[in-house]
Coordinates of C-alpha atoms in Angstrom, one line a residue:
X88 CA 0.0 0.0 -0.1
X89 CA 1.4 3.6 -0.7
X90 CA 2.1 5.4 1.8
X91 CA 0.9 9.2 1.9
X92 CA 2.7 12.5 2.5
X93 CA 2.0 14.4 5.6
X94 CA -0.2 17.0 3.3
X95 CA -1.9 14.3 1.6
X96 CA -4.8 12.9 4.1
X97 CA -5.0 9.1 3.7
X98 CA -8.2 8.0 1.9
X99 CA -10.6 5.5 2.4
X100 CA -10.9 3.1 -0.7
X101 CA -14.3 3.1 -2.6
X102 CA -15.1 6.9 -0.8
X103 CA -15.3 8.7 -4.3
X104 CA -17.7 6.8 -7.2
X105 CA -16.6 7.4 -10.7
X106 CA -18.9 9.9 -12.7
X107 CA -20.1 8.5 -16.1
X108 CA -21.1 10.7 -19.1
X109 CA -22.3 9.3 -22.2
X110 CA -21.8 11.1 -25.2
X111 CA -22.1 10.1 -28.8
X112 CA -19.2 9.0 -31.0
X113 CA -19.8 11.9 -33.5
X114 CA -19.2 14.2 -30.4
X115 CA -16.4 12.9 -29.2
X116 CA -14.8 12.6 -32.7
X117 CA -15.6 16.5 -33.2
X118 CA -14.2 17.3 -29.6
X119 CA -11.0 19.3 -29.0
X120 CA -8.2 17.2 -27.1
X121 CA -5.8 18.9 -24.7
X122 CA -3.5 17.5 -22.3
X123 CA -2.3 18.9 -18.9
X124 CA 0.2 18.3 -16.5
X125 CA -1.2 17.9 -12.9
X126 CA 0.6 18.1 -9.6
X127 CA -0.8 16.9 -6.2
X128 CA -2.7 14.0 -7.9
X129 CA -1.1 11.3 -6.0
X130 CA -3.1 8.1 -5.9
X131 CA -6.5 6.8 -7.6
X132 CA -8.9 8.7 -5.5
X133 CA -7.3 12.1 -6.4
X134 CA -7.1 11.0 -10.0
X135 CA -10.9 10.1 -9.7
X136 CA -11.5 14.0 -7.7
X137 CA -9.8 15.6 -10.7
X138 CA -11.6 13.2 -13.4
X139 CA -15.2 13.4 -11.8
X140 CA -15.0 17.6 -11.3
X141 CA -14.0 18.0 -15.0
X142 CA -16.8 15.7 -16.3
X143 CA -18.9 17.9 -14.4
X144 CA -18.8 20.6 -17.0
X145 CA -21.3 20.2 -19.6
X146 CA -19.1 20.8 -22.7
X147 CA -16.2 18.3 -21.1
X148 CA -17.4 15.0 -22.8
X149 CA -14.4 12.7 -21.9
X150 CA -11.4 12.2 -19.6
X151 CA -8.6 9.8 -19.2
X152 CA -5.6 10.1 -16.8
X153 CA -2.4 8.5 -16.8
X154 CA -1.7 8.7 -12.8
X155 CA 2.2 7.7 -13.1
X156 CA 2.9 10.4 -15.3
X157 CA 0.3 13.1 -14.0
X158 CA -1.4 13.7 -17.3
X159 CA -4.8 14.1 -17.8
X160 CA -6.3 14.3 -21.6
X161 CA -9.7 16.2 -22.0
X162 CA -11.8 15.7 -24.8
X163 CA -14.3 19.1 -24.9
X164 CA -15.7 21.8 -27.0
X165 CA -13.3 24.6 -27.5
X166 CA -16.2 27.0 -28.5
X167 CA -17.8 26.6 -24.6
X168 CA -14.6 25.9 -22.6
X169 CA -11.4 27.6 -23.0
X170 CA -8.1 25.6 -21.9
X171 CA -7.8 28.1 -19.0
X172 CA -11.1 26.6 -17.6
X173 CA -9.7 23.2 -17.6
X174 CA -7.0 24.6 -15.7
X175 CA -9.4 25.9 -13.4
X176 CA -11.6 23.0 -13.2
X177 CA -8.7 20.8 -11.9
X178 CA -7.8 23.4 -9.3
X179 CA -11.2 23.5 -8.0
X180 CA -11.5 19.5 -7.7
X181 CA -9.4 19.7 -4.5
X182 CA -11.4 22.6 -2.8
X183 CA -14.0 20.2 -1.6
X184 CA -11.5 17.5 0.1
X185 CA -8.3 20.1 1.4
X186 CA -6.2 18.7 -1.3
X187 CA -4.3 21.2 -3.7
X188 CA -4.3 20.1 -7.5
X189 CA -2.6 22.5 -10.0
X190 CA -2.4 22.0 -14.0
X191 CA -1.0 23.4 -16.7
X192 CA -1.1 23.1 -20.0
X193 CA 0.9 20.8 -22.4
X194 CA 1.5 21.7 -26.0

C-alpha cells in the first residue's frame, strides 16, 4: 500500500464514485483534445476527484488520466470551454476535500 505524505491525507478506498458521462461517437470525434500536467494527484482517489470535477462541466465529454505520469487528457468543445477553464476545473477539484491540484497546459 502506498504511503501518503503529511500534506496528503489518507483515503478510504471506495470513497469517490466514478462519474459516468455518455456522449455520441460523433461528438467525441469532433471534440478538441487538451493535455494537462497535474501536480498533487498522488493516488487513484485523487485522480477520480480530478476526473469527476472535469466531467461535471457540460461541454467536457471525456477525461483520461495517466496517474503515473500525472497527465490528464480532456476531450471538450473549445467553443464553450477554454483551455484555461480546464486548468481552473482541476484546481477546483481539490477544494472540497482539502487537496491542492495544479495543472498546466501541455502543447
